[in-house]
């Protein structure tokens, strides 16, 4: 199964919007892997000290109309993005579990085994209190 892990360069831009505050943007350039699966693909990379989640592996799994973001390691969480739908998940913290509601307003991608772009816009509510609107823009380039 490992044979279809392809090395990729990922450019991940994250934006967070809070009412009345300029968007907070982070841009991460990192190497990762793309794994082709029967029902889509998975993009994985290691978080760094820059993102504050060192020791964590992040995976975006693209399955048809939904994308599942999983973090494993020092931070463990799973978020499900599906345009026009809300998904609730648990977020593990050292202080206990929080419920996180993800409402995805936009999910677009043109990813193929050669790379592409994925954009996810969503709002997030922690313990049913909206904490902000977020946007992920991920560019994927095959490494040769």
XYZ file of N, CA and C in Angstrom:
432
model
N 0.839 -1.206 0.000
C 0.000 0.000 0.000
C 0.876 1.260 0.000
N 2.079 1.154 0.603
C 2.952 2.326 0.722
C 3.451 2.830 -0.629
N 3.354 1.991 -1.633
C 3.932 2.347 -2.931
C 3.315 3.612 -3.520
N 2.078 3.931 -3.150
C 1.460 5.108 -3.760
C 1.545 6.352 -2.887
N 2.547 6.397 -2.003
C 2.820 7.628 -1.250
C 3.718 8.506 -2.109
N 3.216 9.640 -2.512
C 3.984 10.528 -3.379
C 4.478 11.722 -2.579
N 5.763 12.098 -2.746
C 6.252 13.285 -2.048
C 5.664 14.551 -2.673
N 5.193 15.461 -1.837
C 4.604 16.705 -2.331
C 5.114 17.887 -1.510
N 5.007 19.051 -2.097
C 5.245 20.306 -1.388
C 3.876 20.911 -1.110
N 3.649 21.291 0.142
C 2.364 21.849 0.530
C 2.542 23.295 0.955
N 1.671 24.135 0.444
C 1.614 25.512 0.907
C 0.240 25.654 1.544
N 0.219 25.855 2.852
C -1.042 25.882 3.584
C -1.239 27.271 4.163
N -2.278 27.931 3.706
C -2.590 29.256 4.227
C -3.851 29.133 5.057
N -3.755 29.584 6.280
C -4.920 29.564 7.149
C -5.291 30.979 7.518
N -6.569 31.290 7.452
C -7.029 32.621 7.848
C -8.130 32.462 8.873
N -8.075 33.277 9.900
C -9.122 33.279 10.908
C -9.698 34.680 10.979
N -11.020 34.753 10.949
C -11.691 36.050 11.021
C -12.477 36.130 12.319
N -12.289 37.225 13.023
C -13.100 37.489 14.206
C -13.782 38.823 13.971
N -14.945 38.985 14.528
C -15.700 40.222 14.286
C -14.865 41.449 14.628
N -14.773 42.335 13.651
C -14.123 43.619 13.880
C -12.614 43.571 13.994
N -12.012 42.423 13.695
C -10.558 42.318 13.799
C -10.007 41.892 12.435
N -8.856 42.443 12.069
C -8.230 42.031 10.808
C -7.981 40.533 10.821
N -8.137 39.884 9.669
C -7.906 38.440 9.658
C -6.485 38.099 10.090
N -6.393 37.006 10.813
C -5.111 36.505 11.287
C -4.717 35.400 10.318
N -3.633 35.613 9.587
C -3.262 34.642 8.557
C -1.937 33.966 8.896
N -1.887 32.670 8.647
C -0.627 31.945 8.789
C -0.357 31.230 7.482
N 0.897 31.197 7.095
C 1.278 30.516 5.862
C 2.382 29.537 6.197
N 2.168 28.296 5.816
C 3.147 27.260 6.112
C 3.545 26.582 4.810
N 4.845 26.534 4.548
C 5.351 25.770 3.408
C 6.024 24.545 3.986
N 5.628 23.372 3.550
C 6.210 22.183 4.133
C 6.197 21.033 3.150
N 7.033 20.056 3.413
C 7.011 18.851 2.595
C 6.064 17.862 3.243
N 5.396 17.097 2.415
C 4.472 16.111 2.945
C 4.326 14.973 1.965
N 3.286 14.183 2.167
C 3.031 13.079 1.257
C 1.588 13.109 0.801
N 1.378 12.621 -0.405
C 0.039 12.425 -0.939
C -0.123 10.923 -1.125
N -1.167 10.367 -0.556
C -1.430 8.946 -0.713
C -2.738 8.791 -1.470
N -2.703 8.070 -2.577
C -3.925 7.843 -3.340
C -4.665 6.674 -2.713
N -5.956 6.870 -2.452
C -6.761 5.822 -1.828
C -7.861 5.404 -2.796
N -8.572 4.365 -2.442
C -9.629 3.884 -3.338
C -10.707 4.936 -3.551
N -10.988 5.707 -2.497
C -12.088 6.673 -2.640
C -11.605 8.114 -2.617
N -10.323 8.336 -2.919
C -9.838 9.716 -2.954
C -8.355 9.787 -2.703
N -7.965 10.669 -1.790
C -6.550 10.825 -1.489
C -6.387 11.403 -0.109
N -5.165 11.266 0.418
C -4.847 11.830 1.719
C -3.561 12.626 1.602
N -3.559 13.798 2.215
C -2.372 14.645 2.267
C -1.917 14.699 3.717
N -0.650 14.373 3.962
C -0.138 14.369 5.337
C 1.115 15.206 5.455
N 1.265 15.844 6.609
C 2.498 16.579 6.885
C 2.682 16.678 8.386
N 3.913 17.003 8.770
C 4.256 17.169 10.180
C 4.099 18.635 10.555
N 3.399 18.884 11.670
C 3.315 20.247 12.183
C 4.679 20.609 12.766
N 4.965 21.898 12.853
C 6.255 22.350 13.368
C 6.027 23.279 14.560
N 7.128 23.711 15.139
C 7.052 24.668 16.251
C 6.325 25.938 15.799
N 6.445 26.244 14.505
C 5.814 27.441 13.948
C 4.306 27.427 14.156
N 3.683 26.248 14.043
C 2.230 26.174 14.197
C 1.839 25.901 15.649
N 2.848 25.701 16.500
C 2.561 25.444 17.895
C 2.089 24.027 18.165
N 2.231 23.154 17.171
C 1.755 21.782 17.331
C 2.844 20.776 16.985
N 4.061 21.091 17.368
C 5.197 20.220 17.082
C 4.914 18.807 17.597
N 5.306 17.806 16.810
C 5.074 16.428 17.227
C 3.709 15.913 16.819
N 3.032 16.667 15.962
C 1.703 16.275 15.497
C 1.730 16.039 13.989
N 1.093 14.969 13.548
C 0.928 14.708 12.117
C -0.482 15.122 11.723
N -0.596 15.962 10.707
C -1.902 16.406 10.209
C -2.183 15.730 8.880
N -3.385 15.206 8.730
C -3.796 14.555 7.487
C -5.117 15.137 7.019
N -5.147 15.550 5.756
C -6.398 15.939 5.101
C -6.789 14.771 4.212
N -7.905 14.161 4.508
C -8.348 13.025 3.706
C -9.523 13.478 2.843
N -9.343 13.390 1.534
C -10.365 13.843 0.597
C -11.175 12.630 0.153
N -12.455 12.614 0.501
C -13.329 11.500 0.133
C -14.594 12.057 -0.473
N -14.652 12.095 -1.787
C -15.851 12.616 -2.436
C -16.147 14.022 -1.954
N -17.382 14.267 -1.485
C -17.762 15.636 -1.120
C -17.264 16.056 0.252
N -16.586 15.171 0.950
C -16.150 15.576 2.288
C -14.651 15.461 2.453
N -14.132 16.280 3.359
C -12.720 16.259 3.698
C -12.629 16.057 5.199
N -11.802 15.104 5.609
C -11.626 14.820 7.031
C -10.224 15.237 7.428
N -10.138 16.137 8.396
C -8.853 16.606 8.881
C -8.580 15.884 10.198
N -7.475 15.152 10.252
C -7.124 14.422 11.462
C -5.767 14.887 11.951
N -5.671 15.151 13.241
C -4.380 15.464 13.843
C -4.076 14.378 14.871
N -2.863 13.848 14.812
C -2.481 12.785 15.739
C -1.095 13.076 16.288
N -0.929 12.891 17.590
C 0.358 13.159 18.224
C 0.136 13.951 19.491
N 0.842 15.091 19.614
C 0.668 15.921 20.802
C -0.733 16.523 20.834
N -1.303 16.753 19.664
C -2.691 17.217 19.566
C -3.473 16.129 18.845
N -4.621 15.745 19.383
C -5.458 14.739 18.722
C -6.829 15.320 18.458
N -7.206 15.385 17.190
C -8.531 15.896 16.877
C -8.929 15.428 15.493
N -10.200 15.520 15.227
C -10.697 15.207 13.897
C -11.799 16.203 13.564
N -11.743 16.751 12.355
C -12.780 17.664 11.894
C -13.276 17.159 10.554
N -14.579 17.245 10.341
C -15.154 16.821 9.066
C -15.729 18.045 8.378
N -15.311 18.262 7.132
C -15.795 19.391 6.339
C -16.651 18.854 5.208
N -17.850 19.363 5.089
C -18.729 18.992 3.985
C -19.594 20.205 3.687
N -19.519 20.674 2.455
C -20.174 21.939 2.112
C -21.663 21.920 2.452
N -22.094 22.970 3.151
C -23.510 23.117 3.483
C -23.969 22.259 4.650
N -23.033 21.570 5.306
C -23.426 20.712 6.420
C -22.618 21.015 7.664
N -23.188 20.650 8.794
C -22.469 20.813 10.059
C -22.088 19.449 10.595
N -20.867 19.348 11.079
C -20.406 18.116 11.716
C -19.842 18.479 13.085
N -20.126 17.650 14.061
C -19.630 17.882 15.414
C -18.569 16.846 15.737
N -17.483 17.293 16.357
C -16.444 16.348 16.745
C -15.931 16.708 18.122
N -15.144 15.821 18.680
C -14.536 16.063 19.986
C -13.095 16.476 19.792
N -12.662 17.395 20.601
C -11.301 17.896 20.542
C -10.665 17.569 21.885
N -9.606 16.775 21.853
C -8.933 16.410 23.100
C -7.935 17.483 23.487
N -8.018 17.938 24.709
C -7.004 18.864 25.219
C -6.448 18.260 26.508
N -5.329 18.794 26.985
C -4.806 18.278 28.258
C -5.800 18.483 29.406
N -6.765 19.389 29.207
C -7.708 19.726 30.275
C -9.046 19.019 30.120
N -9.182 18.179 29.100
C -10.455 17.492 28.895
C -10.897 17.606 27.448
N -12.104 17.118 27.169
C -12.603 17.141 25.793
C -13.574 18.296 25.582
N -13.486 18.877 24.418
C -14.406 19.950 24.030
C -15.181 19.481 22.812
N -16.437 19.905 22.691
C -17.140 19.615 21.441
C -16.905 20.790 20.504
N -16.687 20.432 19.245
C -16.412 21.433 18.217
C -17.398 21.207 17.070
N -18.174 22.241 16.753
C -19.097 22.168 15.611
C -18.444 22.878 14.441
N -18.382 22.194 13.315
C -17.803 22.768 12.099
C -18.918 22.931 11.075
N -19.170 24.168 10.661
C -20.160 24.431 9.619
C -19.393 24.882 8.392
N -19.396 24.059 7.343
C -18.613 24.370 6.146
C -19.474 25.123 5.143
N -19.019 26.311 4.771
C -19.784 27.096 3.802
C -19.284 26.869 2.382
N -18.015 26.478 2.261
C -17.464 26.292 0.921
C -16.363 25.246 0.964
N -16.436 24.300 0.036
C -15.390 23.288 -0.084
C -15.162 23.049 -1.568
N -13.987 23.442 -2.039
C -13.668 23.305 -3.456
C -12.268 22.750 -3.607
N -12.083 21.861 -4.563
C -10.718 21.451 -4.860
C -10.658 20.899 -6.279
N -9.445 20.945 -6.824
C -9.222 20.355 -8.153
C -8.025 19.423 -8.058
N -7.918 18.740 -6.919
C -6.746 17.903 -6.678
C -6.736 16.653 -7.539
N -5.573 16.369 -8.097
C -5.353 15.107 -8.805
C -4.021 14.566 -8.294
N -3.573 13.462 -8.856
C -2.283 12.929 -8.407
C -1.127 13.834 -8.809
N -1.406 14.876 -9.585
C -0.358 15.828 -9.948
C -0.351 17.054 -9.038
N -1.327 17.129 -8.150
C -1.397 18.285 -7.260
C -2.669 19.070 -7.493
N -2.638 20.348 -7.096
C -3.819 21.190 -7.258
C -4.026 22.065 -6.039
N -5.253 22.557 -5.913
C -5.586 23.497 -4.839
C -6.872 23.047 -4.157
N -6.901 23.225 -2.847
C -8.124 22.955 -2.097
C -8.422 24.161 -1.224
N -9.690 24.550 -1.200
C -10.102 25.678 -0.369
C -11.275 25.242 0.493
N -11.163 25.508 1.787
C -12.234 25.174 2.722
C -12.547 26.424 3.529
N -13.809 26.829 3.499
C -14.242 27.947 4.348
C -15.248 27.408 5.345
N -15.050 27.742 6.596
C -15.942 27.178 7.608
C -16.007 28.078 8.833
N -17.075 27.915 9.602
C -17.118 28.575 10.897
C -17.029 27.489 11.948
N -16.497 27.869 13.075
C -16.223 26.896 14.124
C -16.880 27.371 15.413
N -17.519 26.440 16.095
C -18.124 26.745 17.389
C -17.569 25.751 18.399
N -17.009 26.279 19.475
C -16.477 25.425 20.536
C -17.482 25.442 21.676
N -17.899 24.254 22.103
C -18.934 24.144 23.129
C -20.156 24.991 22.724
N -20.490 24.922 21.451
C -21.668 25.564 20.857
C -21.635 27.097 20.890
N -20.438 27.654 21.077
C -20.276 29.109 21.009
C -19.375 29.415 19.818
N -19.886 30.207 18.878
C -19.108 30.490 17.667
C -17.856 31.266 18.037
N -16.719 30.753 17.609
C -15.464 31.417 17.950
C -14.818 32.085 16.745
N -15.322 31.832 15.572
C -14.726 32.517 14.428
C -15.007 31.827 13.121
N -14.648 32.516 12.042
C -14.747 31.948 10.704
C -13.336 31.723 10.209
N -13.153 30.612 9.558
C -11.810 30.234 9.127
C -11.799 29.874 7.652
N -10.616 29.933 7.089
C -10.437 29.524 5.700
C -9.092 28.824 5.585
N -9.096 27.683 4.916
C -7.855 26.972 4.589
C -7.673 27.051 3.089
N -6.492 27.365 2.649
C -6.179 27.259 1.226
C -4.909 26.437 1.119
N -5.013 25.303 0.467
C -3.877 24.391 0.398
C -3.478 24.180 -1.048
N -2.215 24.491 -1.345
C -1.676 24.232 -2.683
C -0.764 23.036 -2.593
N -0.948 22.123 -3.530
C -0.178 20.875 -3.522
C 0.613 20.785 -4.807
N 1.921 20.576 -4.668
C 2.788 20.413 -5.857
C 3.541 19.105 -5.707
N 3.569 18.348 -6.771
C 4.368 17.112 -6.755
C 5.844 17.476 -6.705
N 6.592 16.718 -5.916
C 8.050 16.877 -5.918
C 8.622 15.863 -6.885
N 9.586 16.312 -7.672
C 10.155 15.362 -8.654
C 11.590 15.061 -8.322
